[in-house]
Amino acid sequence: MQSPIHVTSEIGKLKTVMLHRPGHEIENVYPDILHRMLVDDIPYLPIAQEEHDYFAKTLRDQGVEVLYFAKLAAEALADDQVKDEFLEKMLAESGHATGAVHDALKEYLLSMDTQAMVDKIIAGVRKDEIQTKFVSLAEMAEDADYPFFMDPMPNAYFTRDPQASIGDGITINHMTFKARQRESLFTEYIIKHNPRFANKGVHVWRDRYHDTRVEGGDELVLSDHVFAIGLSQRTSADAITDIARNLFKDSNYDTVVAIHIPHNHAMMHLDTVFTMINYDQFTVHPQIMDGGKIDTYILHPGKDGEIEIQHRTDLQKVLEEVQDKPEIDLIPTGNGDPIVAPREQWNDGSNTLTIAPGEVVTYDRNYVSNDLLRKHGILVHEVRSSELSRGRGGPRCMSCPIVREDLKN
Ligand SMILES: NC(=O)NCCC[C@H](N)C(=O)O
């Protein structure tokens, strides 16, 4: 049976992608919780939605089928028993496993139709939306001023991160920060219960029930046998080892390249500083290379299920070797300028979404990087970015490829 997920590169023609249109969750962010919600500012929702619709249209105009995360989730919860089981897990992960608040939230959420319930969970539930019969001492005495029973998920529009397609399978990710961990519970239900994916042979390379952390922004499918992953603020070495072991055991993947990037918010994932845009072309933020060097580890299957690891520091050479190309063109964000490069990287100038070999979608605001891409022969579709960029992610972060065409060579 052909899996409904098929992604054997970063650059093969994009056929199907999963997005999330930002919704009311954005309006539930206020200054006191900005840091904890992992955003630096509050997008203006109507414009963010316009920009997102334009992004979706740009993809559709290029023949891409656009699926929406929240719709897939609602479809997955069509059966009442599945919905009940999901809701119990979601409430528990939101801090209400039992008790009066749990009961009131459950009654409130079940009073809605399923799509409205999913949208509400993503948006967050304020305390003043529901009446509880009793409150516990903890609710009365601790966090009394905190306005939410269920936190909003303002990062849901970065559909790249809670999961990642690799080959005919997926990783469903245990994400680093609490602010994003519940997002992948939706993915679990989509894969298990949405008719598009359920019982269709999707291989789950790693599920979300682990202590170690991985996020899709770090996961790059370089080819049908080479997988690159950031060793980053969000993805730990143990998780990388686990994914490598599972890929080596059950797939064609025989090479995992772990790239150590700075552990900070501006460069939280590998795709904020490095993306693949053509067979032999990549964007790279110059500041991750210390004099051209960066700690890189190549993992291969060893004897008896062991993993062999080589430590290298020349990323360009590593890419030439694993991609089997005589030369790799590394295109520096902001043309490597000491002011332009970090400024454009901050607004996701390296975070290109490749929709076909040598054809990308980028934010319009990164005009220096975009011009340079064009000079290197890349076809660039620019999308609007005044509000979307405030969430600290770009076109690659906002898209989860589900199907790409295989590369011809
Ligand atoms: N792949 C990505 O780099 N995604 C961007 C995620 C931004 C979000 N505010 C976060 O910190 O998780």
CSV table of C-alpha atoms and ligand atoms in Angstrom, one decimal:
chain,number,residue,atom,x,y,z
A,1,MET,CA,0.0,0.0,0.0
A,2,GLN,CA,1.3,3.4,-1.0
A,3,SER,CA,1.7,5.6,2.1
A,4,PRO,CA,-0.2,9.0,2.0
A,5,ILE,CA,3.1,10.5,3.2
A,6,HIS,CA,6.0,10.6,0.8
A,7,VAL,CA,8.9,13.0,1.2
A,8,THR,CA,12.3,11.8,-0.1
A,9,SER,CA,13.9,15.2,-0.3
A,10,GLU,CA,13.7,18.9,0.7
A,11,ILE,CA,13.4,20.0,-2.9
A,12,GLY,CA,11.3,17.6,-4.9
A,13,LYS,CA,8.2,19.2,-6.4
A,14,LEU,CA,5.8,19.9,-3.5
A,15,LYS,CA,2.5,18.1,-4.1
A,16,THR,CA,0.7,18.3,-0.7
A,17,VAL,CA,1.4,20.4,2.3
A,18,MET,CA,-0.2,20.9,5.7
A,19,LEU,CA,-0.7,24.5,7.0
A,20,HIS,CA,-2.5,26.1,9.9
A,21,ARG,CA,-4.3,29.5,9.3
A,22,PRO,CA,-3.6,31.6,12.4
A,23,GLY,CA,-6.7,32.1,14.5
A,24,HIS,CA,-7.9,33.4,17.8
A,25,GLU,CA,-4.9,31.9,19.6
A,26,ILE,CA,-2.9,34.9,18.4
A,27,GLU,CA,-5.3,37.3,20.2
A,28,ASN,CA,-4.9,35.4,23.4
A,29,VAL,CA,-1.2,36.4,23.7
A,30,TYR,CA,-0.5,39.4,25.9
A,31,PRO,CA,2.8,40.9,27.0
A,32,ASP,CA,3.2,39.0,30.3
A,33,ILE,CA,3.2,35.6,28.6
A,34,LEU,CA,5.2,36.6,25.4
A,35,HIS,CA,8.4,34.9,26.5
A,36,ARG,CA,6.7,31.7,27.7
A,37,MET,CA,4.7,31.6,24.5
A,38,LEU,CA,8.0,31.7,22.5
A,39,VAL,CA,7.0,34.8,20.5
A,40,ASP,CA,8.6,38.3,20.6
A,41,ASP,CA,5.6,40.3,19.6
A,42,ILE,CA,1.9,40.0,18.9
A,43,PRO,CA,0.9,39.7,15.3
A,44,TYR,CA,-2.2,41.7,14.2
A,45,LEU,CA,-4.5,38.8,13.4
A,46,PRO,CA,-6.6,40.1,10.4
A,47,ILE,CA,-3.4,41.0,8.5
A,48,ALA,CA,-1.6,37.8,9.7
A,49,GLN,CA,-4.6,35.9,8.2
A,50,GLU,CA,-4.5,37.8,5.0
A,51,GLU,CA,-0.8,37.2,4.7
A,52,HIS,CA,-1.3,33.5,5.5
A,53,ASP,CA,-4.1,33.2,2.9
A,54,TYR,CA,-1.7,34.8,0.3
A,55,PHE,CA,1.0,32.2,1.3
A,56,ALA,CA,-1.6,29.4,0.8
A,57,LYS,CA,-2.7,30.9,-2.5
A,58,THR,CA,1.0,31.2,-3.7
A,59,LEU,CA,1.4,27.5,-3.0
A,60,ARG,CA,-2.0,26.5,-4.7
A,61,ASP,CA,-1.1,28.6,-7.7
A,62,GLN,CA,2.0,26.4,-8.1
A,63,GLY,CA,-0.2,23.3,-8.1
A,64,VAL,CA,0.3,22.4,-4.4
A,65,GLU,CA,-2.6,20.8,-2.5
A,66,VAL,CA,-3.1,22.6,0.8
A,67,LEU,CA,-4.4,20.7,3.8
A,68,TYR,CA,-5.3,22.5,7.0
A,69,PHE,CA,-4.1,21.0,10.4
A,70,ALA,CA,-7.2,22.0,12.3
A,71,LYS,CA,-9.6,20.5,9.7
A,72,LEU,CA,-7.6,17.3,9.6
A,73,ALA,CA,-7.8,17.1,13.4
A,74,ALA,CA,-11.5,17.7,13.5
A,75,GLU,CA,-12.0,14.9,10.8
A,76,ALA,CA,-9.8,12.6,12.9
A,77,LEU,CA,-12.2,13.1,15.9
A,78,ALA,CA,-15.4,12.3,14.1
A,79,ASP,CA,-16.0,9.2,16.2
A,80,ASP,CA,-17.4,10.0,19.7
A,81,GLN,CA,-15.2,7.5,21.5
A,82,VAL,CA,-12.0,8.8,19.8
A,83,LYS,CA,-13.0,12.3,20.6
A,84,ASP,CA,-13.6,11.5,24.2
A,85,GLU,CA,-10.2,9.7,24.5
A,86,PHE,CA,-8.5,12.7,22.8
A,87,LEU,CA,-10.2,15.2,25.0
A,88,GLU,CA,-9.1,13.3,28.2
A,89,LYS,CA,-5.5,13.3,27.0
A,90,MET,CA,-5.7,17.0,26.0
A,91,LEU,CA,-7.2,18.1,29.3
A,92,ALA,CA,-4.6,16.1,31.2
A,93,GLU,CA,-1.8,17.7,29.2
A,94,SER,CA,-3.3,21.1,29.9
A,95,GLY,CA,-3.1,20.4,33.6
A,96,HIS,CA,-6.6,19.2,34.3
A,97,ALA,CA,-6.6,15.4,34.6
A,98,THR,CA,-9.5,15.3,37.0
A,99,GLY,CA,-11.6,17.5,39.2
A,100,ALA,CA,-14.2,20.3,38.8
A,101,VAL,CA,-12.2,22.3,36.2
A,102,HIS,CA,-11.7,19.2,34.2
A,103,ASP,CA,-15.4,18.4,34.3
A,104,ALA,CA,-16.5,21.9,33.4
A,105,LEU,CA,-14.0,22.2,30.6
A,106,LYS,CA,-15.0,18.8,29.2
A,107,GLU,CA,-18.7,19.8,29.2
A,108,TYR,CA,-18.0,23.1,27.6
A,109,LEU,CA,-15.8,21.7,24.9
A,110,LEU,CA,-18.2,18.8,24.1
A,111,SER,CA,-21.1,21.3,23.8
A,112,MET,CA,-19.4,22.5,20.5
A,113,ASP,CA,-19.3,20.9,17.1
A,114,THR,CA,-16.0,19.1,16.6
A,115,GLN,CA,-14.4,21.7,14.4
A,116,ALA,CA,-15.3,24.5,16.9
A,117,MET,CA,-13.9,22.4,19.7
A,118,VAL,CA,-10.6,21.9,17.9
A,119,ASP,CA,-10.4,25.6,17.1
A,120,LYS,CA,-11.2,26.5,20.7
A,121,ILE,CA,-8.5,24.2,22.1
A,122,ILE,CA,-6.0,25.8,19.8
A,123,ALA,CA,-7.2,29.3,20.7
A,124,GLY,CA,-7.2,28.6,24.5
A,125,VAL,CA,-10.0,28.7,27.1
A,126,ARG,CA,-10.2,31.6,29.4
A,127,LYS,CA,-11.3,31.1,33.0
A,128,ASP,CA,-14.2,33.5,32.6
A,129,GLU,CA,-15.7,31.4,29.7
A,130,ILE,CA,-16.9,28.7,32.0
A,131,GLN,CA,-18.6,28.2,35.4
A,132,THR,CA,-17.0,25.7,37.7
A,133,LYS,CA,-19.0,24.2,40.6
A,134,PHE,CA,-16.0,24.0,43.0
A,135,VAL,CA,-12.5,25.4,42.8
A,136,SER,CA,-9.6,23.7,44.4
A,137,LEU,CA,-7.3,25.5,46.9
A,138,ALA,CA,-4.6,25.5,44.2
A,139,GLU,CA,-6.9,27.2,41.7
A,140,MET,CA,-8.0,29.7,44.4
A,141,ALA,CA,-4.7,30.4,46.0
A,142,GLU,CA,-2.1,29.9,43.2
A,143,ASP,CA,-2.2,31.6,39.9
A,144,ALA,CA,-5.5,33.3,40.8
A,145,ASP,CA,-4.8,36.1,38.4
A,146,TYR,CA,-3.8,33.9,35.5
A,147,PRO,CA,-6.6,34.2,32.9
A,148,PHE,CA,-6.5,30.8,31.2
A,149,PHE,CA,-7.7,27.3,32.1
A,150,MET,CA,-6.2,26.1,28.8
A,151,ASP,CA,-3.3,28.0,27.3
A,152,PRO,CA,-3.5,29.3,23.7
A,153,MET,CA,-1.2,27.7,21.1
A,154,PRO,CA,0.0,30.7,19.2
A,155,ASN,CA,2.7,28.8,17.4
A,156,ALA,CA,0.3,26.4,15.8
A,157,TYR,CA,0.8,28.1,12.4
A,158,PHE,CA,4.4,26.8,12.4
A,159,THR,CA,3.2,23.4,11.3
A,160,ARG,CA,6.8,22.3,10.5
A,161,ASP,CA,7.7,21.6,14.1
A,162,PRO,CA,5.3,19.2,15.9
A,163,GLN,CA,6.0,16.5,13.3
A,164,ALA,CA,8.1,15.9,10.2
A,165,SER,CA,7.7,13.7,7.2
A,166,ILE,CA,10.7,11.4,6.3
A,167,GLY,CA,10.3,9.0,3.4
A,168,ASP,CA,7.0,7.2,3.8
A,169,GLY,CA,6.8,8.0,7.5
A,170,ILE,CA,6.7,10.7,10.2
A,171,THR,CA,8.2,11.6,13.5
A,172,ILE,CA,5.5,12.9,15.9
A,173,ASN,CA,7.6,15.1,18.2
A,174,HIS,CA,8.0,15.6,21.9
A,175,MET,CA,8.7,19.3,21.7
A,176,THR,CA,11.0,21.2,24.0
A,177,PHE,CA,8.8,23.8,25.7
A,178,LYS,CA,5.5,23.3,27.3
A,179,ALA,CA,4.0,26.1,25.2
A,180,ARG,CA,4.2,23.8,22.2
A,181,GLN,CA,4.0,20.2,23.5
A,182,ARG,CA,0.2,19.7,23.1
A,183,GLU,CA,0.4,20.6,19.3
A,184,SER,CA,1.7,17.1,18.5
A,185,LEU,CA,-1.2,15.4,20.3
A,186,PHE,CA,-3.3,16.6,17.3
A,187,THR,CA,-0.8,15.0,14.9
A,188,GLU,CA,-1.0,11.7,16.8
A,189,TYR,CA,-4.8,11.6,16.3
A,190,ILE,CA,-4.5,12.8,12.6
A,191,ILE,CA,-2.2,10.0,11.8
A,192,LYS,CA,-4.2,7.4,13.8
A,193,HIS,CA,-7.7,8.4,13.0
A,194,ASN,CA,-8.0,10.7,10.0
A,195,PRO,CA,-9.2,8.5,7.0
A,196,ARG,CA,-6.5,10.0,4.8
A,197,PHE,CA,-3.8,8.6,7.0
A,198,ALA,CA,-5.3,5.9,9.3
A,199,ASN,CA,-4.2,2.3,8.5
A,200,LYS,CA,-2.4,3.4,5.4
A,201,GLY,CA,1.0,2.2,6.3
A,202,VAL,CA,2.5,5.4,7.6
A,203,HIS,CA,5.6,4.5,9.5
A,204,VAL,CA,6.0,6.4,12.8
A,205,TRP,CA,9.7,6.7,13.1
A,206,ARG,CA,9.4,8.1,16.6
A,207,ASP,CA,6.3,8.9,18.7
A,208,ARG,CA,5.8,11.8,21.1
A,209,TYR,CA,6.1,9.7,24.3
A,210,HIS,CA,9.8,10.3,25.0
A,211,ASP,CA,11.7,12.5,27.5
A,212,THR,CA,14.2,13.5,24.8
A,213,ARG,CA,13.3,16.3,22.4
A,214,VAL,CA,13.0,16.9,18.7
A,215,GLU,CA,11.3,19.5,16.5
A,216,GLY,CA,10.6,19.4,12.8
A,217,GLY,CA,12.5,22.7,12.1
A,218,ASP,CA,15.6,20.7,12.8
A,219,GLU,CA,14.7,17.8,10.5
A,220,LEU,CA,15.8,18.1,6.8
A,221,VAL,CA,15.4,15.3,4.3
A,222,LEU,CA,18.4,15.7,2.0
A,223,SER,CA,17.7,12.7,-0.2
A,224,ASP,CA,16.1,9.3,-0.2
A,225,HIS,CA,18.9,8.0,2.0
A,226,VAL,CA,20.4,11.1,3.8
A,227,PHE,CA,18.7,12.9,6.6
A,228,ALA,CA,20.2,16.0,8.3
A,229,ILE,CA,19.2,17.2,11.7
A,230,GLY,CA,20.1,20.2,13.9
A,231,LEU,CA,21.7,19.5,17.3
A,232,SER,CA,20.0,22.6,18.7
A,233,GLN,CA,18.1,24.4,21.4
A,234,ARG,CA,15.2,22.2,20.5
A,235,THR,CA,16.6,18.8,19.4
A,236,SER,CA,18.8,16.7,21.7
A,237,ALA,CA,21.6,14.2,20.8
A,238,ASP,CA,19.7,11.3,22.4
A,239,ALA,CA,16.6,12.0,20.2
A,240,ILE,CA,18.8,12.2,17.1
A,241,THR,CA,20.4,8.8,18.0
A,242,ASP,CA,17.0,7.3,18.5
A,243,ILE,CA,15.7,8.5,15.1
A,244,ALA,CA,18.9,7.4,13.4
A,245,ARG,CA,18.5,3.9,14.9
A,246,ASN,CA,14.9,3.6,13.8
A,247,LEU,CA,15.7,4.9,10.3
A,248,PHE,CA,18.7,2.6,9.9
A,249,LYS,CA,16.6,-0.4,11.0
A,250,ASP,CA,13.4,0.1,9.0
A,251,SER,CA,14.1,2.4,6.0
A,252,ASN,CA,16.5,3.2,3.1
A,253,TYR,CA,18.2,5.9,5.2
A,254,ASP,CA,21.8,5.0,5.8
A,255,THR,CA,23.2,8.5,6.7
A,256,VAL,CA,22.3,11.0,9.3
A,257,VAL,CA,24.1,14.3,9.5
A,258,ALA,CA,23.8,16.1,12.8
A,259,ILE,CA,24.8,19.7,12.6
A,260,HIS,CA,25.5,21.5,15.9
A,261,ILE,CA,24.0,25.1,15.8
A,262,PRO,CA,24.0,27.8,18.5
A,263,HIS,CA,21.5,27.2,21.2
A,264,ASN,CA,19.5,30.4,21.2
A,265,HIS,CA,16.0,31.7,20.3
A,266,ALA,CA,17.0,33.5,17.0
A,267,MET,CA,18.5,30.2,15.7
A,268,MET,CA,16.2,27.8,17.5
A,269,HIS,CA,16.1,25.2,14.7
A,270,LEU,CA,18.4,24.2,11.9
A,271,ASP,CA,16.0,25.6,9.3
A,272,THR,CA,16.4,29.1,10.7
A,273,VAL,CA,20.0,29.1,9.6
A,274,PHE,CA,20.3,26.5,6.9
A,275,THR,CA,18.0,25.1,4.1
A,276,MET,CA,18.3,23.1,0.9
A,277,ILE,CA,17.0,24.9,-2.2
A,278,ASN,CA,18.4,22.9,-5.1
A,279,TYR,CA,20.4,19.7,-5.9
A,280,ASP,CA,23.6,21.5,-5.0
A,281,GLN,CA,22.6,24.8,-3.4
A,282,PHE,CA,21.8,25.7,0.2
A,283,THR,CA,21.1,28.9,2.1
A,284,VAL,CA,23.3,29.3,5.2
A,285,HIS,CA,23.5,32.0,7.9
A,286,PRO,CA,27.2,33.0,7.9
A,287,GLN,CA,27.2,33.4,11.7
A,288,ILE,CA,26.8,29.6,12.4
A,289,MET,CA,30.2,29.0,10.7
A,290,ASP,CA,33.2,29.8,12.8
A,291,GLY,CA,35.8,30.6,10.2
A,292,GLY,CA,34.0,28.2,7.9
A,293,LYS,CA,33.9,25.5,10.5
A,294,ILE,CA,30.9,23.9,12.3
A,295,ASP,CA,30.7,20.8,14.4
A,296,THR,CA,29.1,18.2,12.3
A,297,TYR,CA,28.6,14.4,13.0
A,298,ILE,CA,28.0,11.8,10.4
A,299,LEU,CA,26.1,8.8,11.6
A,300,HIS,CA,26.0,5.4,9.7
A,301,PRO,CA,24.8,2.0,10.7
A,302,GLY,CA,27.5,0.0,12.4
A,303,LYS,CA,27.8,-3.6,13.4
A,304,ASP,CA,25.1,-5.3,15.6
A,305,GLY,CA,22.8,-2.3,15.6
A,306,GLU,CA,25.5,0.0,16.8
A,307,ILE,CA,25.9,3.5,15.2
A,308,GLU,CA,29.2,4.7,13.8
A,309,ILE,CA,30.0,8.4,14.3
A,310,GLN,CA,32.5,10.6,12.5
A,311,HIS,CA,33.2,14.1,13.8
A,312,ARG,CA,33.8,16.7,11.0
A,313,THR,CA,33.9,20.5,10.9
A,314,ASP,CA,33.8,21.3,7.2
A,315,LEU,CA,30.1,21.5,6.3
A,316,GLN,CA,30.6,22.2,2.7
A,317,LYS,CA,32.8,19.1,2.3
A,318,VAL,CA,30.4,17.0,4.3
A,319,LEU,CA,27.5,18.1,2.0
A,320,GLU,CA,29.6,17.4,-1.2
A,321,GLU,CA,30.3,13.9,0.2
A,322,VAL,CA,26.9,12.9,1.4
A,323,GLN,CA,25.1,14.4,-1.6
A,324,ASP,CA,27.7,13.0,-4.0
A,325,LYS,CA,28.2,16.4,-5.7
A,326,PRO,CA,31.5,17.8,-6.9
A,327,GLU,CA,30.6,21.2,-5.5
A,328,ILE,CA,28.0,22.7,-3.2
A,329,ASP,CA,27.0,26.4,-3.4
A,330,LEU,CA,26.4,27.8,0.1
A,331,ILE,CA,24.5,31.0,-0.3
A,332,PRO,CA,24.9,33.3,2.7
A,333,THR,CA,21.9,35.0,4.2
A,334,GLY,CA,22.0,38.8,3.7
A,335,ASN,CA,25.0,38.3,1.5
A,336,GLY,CA,27.1,37.8,4.6
A,337,ASP,CA,27.0,41.5,5.6
A,338,PRO,CA,27.5,42.0,9.3
A,339,ILE,CA,24.3,44.0,9.7
A,340,VAL,CA,22.1,42.7,7.0
A,341,ALA,CA,22.8,39.0,7.6
A,342,PRO,CA,21.6,38.9,11.3
A,343,ARG,CA,18.8,41.3,10.5
A,344,GLU,CA,17.4,39.2,7.7
A,345,GLN,CA,18.1,36.0,9.6
A,346,TRP,CA,16.1,37.3,12.5
A,347,ASN,CA,13.1,37.6,10.1
A,348,ASP,CA,13.8,34.2,8.6
A,349,GLY,CA,15.9,35.1,5.6
A,350,SER,CA,17.4,31.6,5.6
A,351,ASN,CA,14.1,29.9,6.1
A,352,THR,CA,13.1,29.2,2.5
A,353,LEU,CA,10.5,26.7,1.5
A,354,THR,CA,11.6,24.9,-1.6
A,355,ILE,CA,8.7,23.9,-3.8
A,356,ALA,CA,10.7,22.4,-6.7
A,357,PRO,CA,14.5,22.2,-7.4
A,358,GLY,CA,15.7,25.8,-7.6
A,359,GLU,CA,12.3,27.3,-6.8
A,360,VAL,CA,11.5,28.7,-3.4
A,361,VAL,CA,9.0,30.7,-1.4
A,362,THR,CA,10.4,33.4,0.9
A,363,TYR,CA,9.4,36.5,2.9
A,364,ASP,CA,9.4,39.7,0.9
A,365,ARG,CA,11.1,41.7,3.7
A,366,ASN,CA,14.4,39.8,3.2
A,367,TYR,CA,15.2,41.6,-0.1
A,368,VAL,CA,19.0,41.3,0.1
A,369,SER,CA,18.8,37.5,0.6
A,370,ASN,CA,16.1,37.3,-2.1
A,371,ASP,CA,18.1,39.2,-4.7
A,372,LEU,CA,21.2,37.1,-4.0
A,373,LEU,CA,19.1,33.9,-4.4
A,374,ARG,CA,18.0,35.2,-7.8
A,375,LYS,CA,21.6,36.0,-8.7
A,376,HIS,CA,22.4,32.3,-8.0
A,377,GLY,CA,19.7,31.3,-10.5
A,378,ILE,CA,16.9,30.5,-8.0
A,379,LEU,CA,13.2,31.3,-8.9
A,380,VAL,CA,11.9,33.2,-5.9
A,381,HIS,CA,8.2,33.6,-5.0
A,382,GLU,CA,7.9,36.3,-2.3
A,383,VAL,CA,5.1,36.4,0.2
A,384,ARG,CA,4.0,39.2,2.5
A,385,SER,CA,5.5,39.0,6.0
A,386,SER,CA,4.8,42.0,8.2
A,387,GLU,CA,2.7,40.1,10.8
A,388,LEU,CA,3.5,36.5,10.2
A,389,SER,CA,7.2,37.1,10.9
A,390,ARG,CA,6.5,38.3,14.4
A,391,GLY,CA,6.0,34.7,15.5
A,392,ARG,CA,9.7,34.1,14.6
A,393,GLY,CA,9.3,31.7,11.7
A,394,GLY,CA,9.3,31.8,7.9
A,395,PRO,CA,7.8,29.9,5.0
A,396,ARG,CA,9.6,26.6,5.8
A,397,CYS,CA,8.5,26.8,9.5
A,398,MET,CA,4.9,27.5,8.3
A,399,SER,CA,4.6,24.4,6.2
A,400,CYS,CA,4.7,20.6,6.7
A,401,PRO,CA,5.3,18.8,3.4
A,402,ILE,CA,3.2,15.6,3.2
A,403,VAL,CA,4.0,14.6,-0.4
A,404,ARG,CA,6.8,15.6,-2.7
A,405,GLU,CA,7.7,14.1,-6.1
A,406,ASP,CA,10.8,12.0,-6.1
A,407,LEU,CA,13.9,13.6,-7.6
A,408,LYS,CA,14.9,12.4,-11.1
A,409,ASN,CA,18.6,12.0,-10.3
B,1,LIG,N1,11.0,25.7,12.3
B,1,LIG,C1,11.0,26.9,12.9
B,1,LIG,O1,12.0,27.6,13.0
B,1,LIG,N2,9.8,27.3,13.5
B,1,LIG,C2,9.6,28.5,14.1
B,1,LIG,C3,9.0,28.4,15.4
B,1,LIG,C4,8.8,29.7,16.1
B,1,LIG,C5,8.1,29.6,17.4
B,1,LIG,N3,7.8,30.9,18.0
B,1,LIG,C6,8.9,28.8,18.4
B,1,LIG,O2,9.7,29.4,19.1
B,1,LIG,O3,8.8,27.6,18.5
